[in-house]
Coordinates of C-alpha atoms in Angstrom, one line a residue:
M1 CA 0.0 0.0 0.0
S2 CA 1.3 3.4 -1.0
D3 CA 2.2 5.9 1.8
T4 CA 3.8 8.8 0.0
R5 CA 3.7 12.2 1.6
F6 CA 4.0 15.5 -0.3
L7 CA 5.5 18.3 1.7
P8 CA 6.0 21.9 0.5
I9 CA 9.4 23.2 1.5
P10 CA 9.0 25.7 4.3
D11 CA 10.9 29.0 4.1
A12 CA 12.5 28.4 7.5
L13 CA 14.2 25.2 6.1
V14 CA 15.6 26.6 2.9
G15 CA 19.3 25.8 2.5
M16 CA 19.1 23.0 5.2
R17 CA 20.3 19.4 4.4
V18 CA 17.4 17.3 3.3
D19 CA 17.9 14.6 6.0
T20 CA 18.0 17.3 8.8
A21 CA 14.9 19.0 7.4
L22 CA 13.0 15.7 7.2
A23 CA 13.8 14.9 10.8
R24 CA 12.3 18.2 11.8
M25 CA 9.3 18.1 9.5
L26 CA 8.3 14.5 10.3
G27 CA 9.5 14.1 13.9
L28 CA 11.9 11.4 12.9
S29 CA 15.3 10.6 14.3
R30 CA 18.3 11.8 12.2
T31 CA 19.2 8.2 11.6
A32 CA 15.7 7.3 10.4
S33 CA 15.5 10.3 8.0
S34 CA 19.0 9.6 6.7
D35 CA 18.0 5.9 6.0
L36 CA 15.0 7.1 4.0
V37 CA 17.1 9.3 1.8
E38 CA 19.8 6.6 1.4
A39 CA 17.1 4.1 0.4
G40 CA 16.1 6.5 -2.5
K41 CA 12.7 7.2 -0.9
V42 CA 13.0 11.0 -0.9
R43 CA 12.6 13.2 -4.0
V44 CA 12.8 17.0 -4.3
N45 CA 10.9 18.4 -7.3
A46 CA 10.6 14.9 -8.7
Q47 CA 14.4 14.2 -8.4
T48 CA 15.9 11.6 -6.1
V49 CA 18.4 13.3 -3.8
K50 CA 21.3 12.4 -1.5
K51 CA 21.2 13.1 2.2
N52 CA 23.6 16.1 1.9
F53 CA 21.4 17.8 -0.6
K54 CA 20.3 21.3 0.5
L55 CA 16.7 22.3 0.1
P56 CA 16.0 25.0 -2.6
G57 CA 14.0 28.1 -2.1
E58 CA 10.8 26.6 -3.3
G59 CA 9.6 23.2 -4.3
L60 CA 8.0 19.9 -3.1
L61 CA 9.3 17.1 -1.1
E62 CA 8.1 13.5 -1.8
V63 CA 8.7 11.0 0.9
D64 CA 7.8 7.3 0.6
M65 CA 7.0 6.2 4.1
A66 CA 5.8 2.7 3.2
Q67 CA 7.4 -0.1 5.2
P68 CA 8.9 -3.1 3.4
K69 CA 6.8 -6.2 3.7
A70 CA 8.0 -8.4 6.5
V71 CA 9.8 -11.5 5.3
P72 CA 8.5 -14.5 7.1
P73 CA 11.1 -16.6 9.0
P74 CA 12.3 -19.5 6.9
V75 CA 10.9 -22.9 7.8
V76 CA 13.6 -25.4 8.4
G77 CA 13.0 -29.1 7.5
M78 CA 9.6 -28.7 5.8
D79 CA 9.8 -31.1 2.8
I80 CA 7.2 -31.4 0.1
I81 CA 6.3 -35.1 -0.1
Y82 CA 3.5 -34.9 -2.7
N83 CA 2.8 -32.3 -5.3
D84 CA 0.6 -32.0 -8.4
E85 CA -1.7 -29.4 -10.0
D86 CA -4.3 -29.8 -7.3
V87 CA -2.7 -30.8 -4.1
V88 CA 0.5 -30.4 -2.2
V89 CA 1.3 -32.4 0.9
V90 CA 4.1 -31.3 3.2
N91 CA 5.9 -33.0 6.1
K92 CA 5.3 -30.2 8.6
P93 CA 7.9 -29.7 11.2
V94 CA 7.1 -29.0 14.9
G95 CA 6.9 -25.3 15.7
V96 CA 5.2 -24.4 12.4
A97 CA 1.5 -23.3 12.3
A98 CA -0.7 -24.1 9.4
H99 CA -1.5 -20.4 8.8
T100 CA -1.3 -17.0 10.6
G101 CA -3.7 -16.1 13.3
P102 CA -4.2 -14.1 16.5
G103 CA -1.2 -14.4 18.7
W104 CA 1.0 -16.3 16.2
S105 CA 3.8 -14.5 14.3
G106 CA 6.0 -17.5 13.7
P107 CA 6.5 -19.5 10.6
T108 CA 3.6 -21.1 8.8
V109 CA 3.0 -23.7 6.1
L110 CA 1.2 -21.2 3.8
T111 CA 4.0 -18.5 3.9
E112 CA 6.6 -21.2 3.2
L113 CA 4.7 -22.6 0.2
E114 CA 4.1 -19.1 -1.1
A115 CA 7.8 -18.2 -0.7
S116 CA 8.7 -21.3 -2.7
G117 CA 6.6 -20.0 -5.6
L118 CA 3.7 -22.5 -5.4
R119 CA 0.3 -21.4 -6.4
I120 CA -2.2 -22.0 -3.7
S121 CA -6.0 -22.0 -4.0
T122 CA -7.6 -18.7 -3.2
S123 CA -10.7 -20.3 -1.7
G124 CA -11.3 -19.9 2.1
P125 CA -10.7 -16.9 4.5
P126 CA -7.8 -14.7 3.5
E127 CA -5.4 -15.8 6.2
R128 CA -6.0 -19.5 5.5
Q129 CA -6.6 -19.8 1.8
G130 CA -6.1 -23.4 0.6
I131 CA -6.2 -24.9 4.1
V132 CA -8.4 -28.0 4.2
H133 CA -7.2 -29.3 7.6
R134 CA -4.6 -28.4 10.2
L135 CA -2.0 -29.9 12.5
D136 CA -1.2 -28.4 15.9
V137 CA 1.9 -26.3 16.1
G138 CA 3.5 -28.9 18.3
T139 CA 2.7 -31.9 16.0
S140 CA 4.7 -32.8 12.9
G141 CA 3.7 -34.8 9.9
A142 CA 1.6 -35.0 6.7
M143 CA -0.5 -31.9 6.0
A144 CA -2.4 -31.3 2.7
V145 CA -3.0 -27.9 1.1
A146 CA -5.3 -27.3 -1.9
K147 CA -3.7 -25.7 -4.9
S148 CA -6.8 -25.6 -7.1
E149 CA -10.4 -24.5 -6.3
L150 CA -11.6 -27.9 -7.3
A151 CA -9.3 -29.5 -4.7
Y152 CA -10.3 -27.0 -2.0
T153 CA -14.0 -27.8 -2.4
K154 CA -13.7 -31.6 -2.6
L155 CA -11.0 -32.0 0.1
K156 CA -12.7 -29.7 2.5
H157 CA -15.9 -31.7 2.1
A158 CA -13.9 -35.0 2.4
F159 CA -12.3 -34.0 5.7
K160 CA -15.6 -32.7 7.1
E161 CA -17.3 -36.0 6.2
R162 CA -14.4 -38.0 7.6
K163 CA -13.6 -39.6 4.3
V164 CA -9.9 -38.9 4.6
R165 CA -7.9 -41.5 6.6
K166 CA -5.5 -39.7 9.0
I167 CA -3.1 -42.2 10.6
Y168 CA -0.7 -41.1 13.3
H169 CA 2.2 -42.8 14.9
A170 CA 2.9 -42.3 18.6
I171 CA 5.3 -43.7 21.2
V172 CA 3.4 -44.0 24.5
C173 CA 4.7 -44.8 27.9
G174 CA 4.3 -48.4 29.0
H175 CA 2.6 -51.2 27.1
P176 CA -1.1 -50.7 26.4
D177 CA -3.3 -53.6 27.4
P178 CA -5.0 -54.7 25.2
Q179 CA -2.4 -54.0 22.5
T180 CA -5.2 -53.2 20.0
G181 CA -8.3 -51.3 20.9
T182 CA -10.6 -48.3 20.7
I183 CA -10.8 -45.4 23.2
D184 CA -14.3 -43.9 23.2
A185 CA -14.2 -41.1 25.8
P186 CA -15.6 -37.5 25.7
I187 CA -13.2 -34.6 25.6
A188 CA -13.6 -31.0 26.9
R189 CA -11.7 -28.3 28.5
H190 CA -10.1 -29.4 31.8
P191 CA -12.3 -28.1 34.6
S192 CA -9.5 -26.6 36.6
K193 CA -6.3 -26.5 34.5
E194 CA -6.2 -23.7 31.9
W195 CA -5.1 -24.5 28.3
R196 CA -5.5 -28.2 29.0
M197 CA -8.0 -30.7 27.6
A198 CA -9.3 -33.8 29.5
V199 CA -11.7 -36.6 29.4
V200 CA -14.8 -35.0 30.9
A201 CA -18.3 -36.4 31.3
G202 CA -20.5 -34.3 29.0
G203 CA -17.7 -33.4 26.7
R204 CA -17.7 -33.9 22.9
R205 CA -17.6 -37.5 21.8
A206 CA -14.1 -38.6 20.8
V207 CA -13.1 -41.9 19.3
T208 CA -9.5 -43.1 18.9
H209 CA -8.5 -46.5 17.3
Y210 CA -5.1 -47.9 17.9
R211 CA -2.9 -50.9 17.4
T212 CA 0.6 -51.6 18.8
L213 CA 3.3 -51.8 16.2
E214 CA 6.3 -52.5 18.3
L215 CA 7.0 -53.0 22.0
L216 CA 10.0 -51.0 23.3
A217 CA 11.8 -50.7 26.6
G218 CA 9.1 -49.2 28.8
A219 CA 7.2 -47.9 25.8
A220 CA 5.3 -48.9 22.7
L221 CA 5.1 -47.6 19.2
V222 CA 1.4 -47.4 18.3
E223 CA -0.5 -46.6 15.1
V224 CA -3.5 -44.4 15.7
E225 CA -6.5 -43.6 13.5
L226 CA -8.9 -40.9 14.5
E227 CA -12.6 -41.3 14.0
T228 CA -13.2 -37.8 15.4
G229 CA -10.9 -34.8 15.6
R230 CA -10.9 -33.2 19.0
T231 CA -8.2 -30.9 20.3
H232 CA -5.2 -32.9 21.6
Q233 CA -7.3 -36.0 21.2
I234 CA -4.5 -38.6 21.0
R235 CA -2.5 -37.0 23.8
V236 CA -5.6 -36.7 26.1
H237 CA -6.9 -40.3 25.4
F238 CA -3.6 -42.0 26.0
S239 CA -2.9 -39.8 29.1
A240 CA -6.3 -40.9 30.5
L241 CA -5.2 -44.5 30.1
H242 CA -2.0 -43.7 32.0
H243 CA 0.0 -44.2 28.8
P244 CA 0.9 -40.6 27.8
C245 CA 2.9 -39.9 24.7
V246 CA 6.6 -40.1 25.5
G247 CA 7.9 -36.6 25.9
D248 CA 4.5 -35.1 26.6
T249 CA 5.2 -33.7 30.0
F250 CA 2.2 -31.4 29.6
Y251 CA -0.1 -34.5 29.9
G252 CA 1.9 -36.5 32.4
A253 CA 4.9 -38.0 30.7
D254 CA 8.1 -38.5 32.7
P255 CA 10.3 -35.3 32.2
Q256 CA 13.5 -37.3 33.0
Q257 CA 12.7 -39.8 30.3
A258 CA 12.1 -36.9 27.8
E259 CA 15.4 -35.3 28.7
K260 CA 17.2 -38.7 28.4
L261 CA 15.8 -39.1 24.9
G262 CA 16.5 -35.5 23.9
L263 CA 12.8 -34.9 23.3
K264 CA 11.4 -31.4 23.7
R265 CA 7.9 -32.3 22.6
Q266 CA 5.5 -35.3 22.5
W267 CA 6.5 -38.3 20.3
L268 CA 3.5 -37.9 17.9
H269 CA 3.6 -37.7 14.1
A270 CA 1.0 -37.5 11.4
R271 CA 2.3 -40.5 9.5
T272 CA -0.2 -41.0 6.6
L273 CA -2.9 -39.2 4.7
E274 CA -5.1 -41.4 2.4
F275 CA -7.7 -39.6 0.3
E276 CA -9.6 -39.8 -3.0
H277 CA -7.8 -37.5 -5.4
P278 CA -10.1 -34.6 -6.1
R279 CA -9.6 -34.6 -9.9
T280 CA -8.8 -38.3 -10.8
G281 CA -10.8 -40.1 -8.1
I282 CA -7.7 -42.3 -7.5
R283 CA -7.1 -43.3 -3.9
T284 CA -3.9 -41.5 -3.0
V285 CA -1.7 -42.4 -0.1
V286 CA 1.1 -40.1 1.2
N287 CA 3.5 -41.1 4.0
A288 CA 5.5 -38.6 6.0
P289 CA 8.9 -39.8 7.3
Y290 CA 9.7 -39.3 11.0
M291 CA 11.4 -36.1 11.9
A292 CA 15.0 -36.4 13.2
D293 CA 14.2 -35.9 16.9
L294 CA 11.5 -38.6 16.7
E295 CA 13.7 -41.0 14.8
G296 CA 16.5 -40.5 17.3
A297 CA 14.3 -41.2 20.3
L298 CA 12.9 -44.3 18.7
N299 CA 16.3 -45.7 18.0
Q300 CA 17.4 -45.0 21.6
L301 CA 14.4 -46.9 22.9
R302 CA 15.1 -49.8 20.6
H303 CA 18.7 -49.8 21.8
F304 CA 17.6 -49.8 25.5
G305 CA 15.7 -53.0 24.8
E306 CA 18.7 -54.9 23.5

């Protein structure tokens, strides 16, 4: 957006250096006014000037006050794992939000995709165009973004109707018994602990299916499929079973174990997205490799069991 100011040269400032005059006229520091001149944002009578230029007896100052657009911080480790004319799927790192929002000024999936030159669907609210589902900032893994309007419409509907398979891998403390099962327990805000969710009578129905993939030393690698999509659902359900995700000290995991494994977040990863392609109708399966911190912790737990 343009923010150019046009200022007649006052008689009292005739013969004064342009940077000094700007500081007085606009209430800027001398450094700030000099920076504007050096950046070529100051013109006198339609001519760009240097900071030591002295103001003539009459004329007009043009000052471009527009601030450069902020460059979003780069996202480290976000790989594109599927890409065609309609859909892009990324392996979202932890600490990256799906899109901007109140209280979040950090990196986002959308800003990174835009910076890479990918065209994203313009459907949806301005701050989250192309977003058909989200992952928590603290959860890594497969996340799809619509590139075409067709994809946005069809995938948005598919996620809403639960026609997209979302498979997660988690390492939980202890060995769940039974090793395969379904957790059907309502979730709502914790009655006394702010920012925390909990299994609460009267909460929204939440259903989590799981099966144990591998027994580890004091832990288990489980595959989880969500039937519903409540906030922190996997973390809350396994915590309620006294098997919180390893590293998830927020929901009761052992902080000493987390430190020993070098984990600064819960061991939870959106492993697979399986959906009907919006254009071809072909069933499409995309798998997201584990992030380095999760792979490292898994290998350590395997080593402990040897």
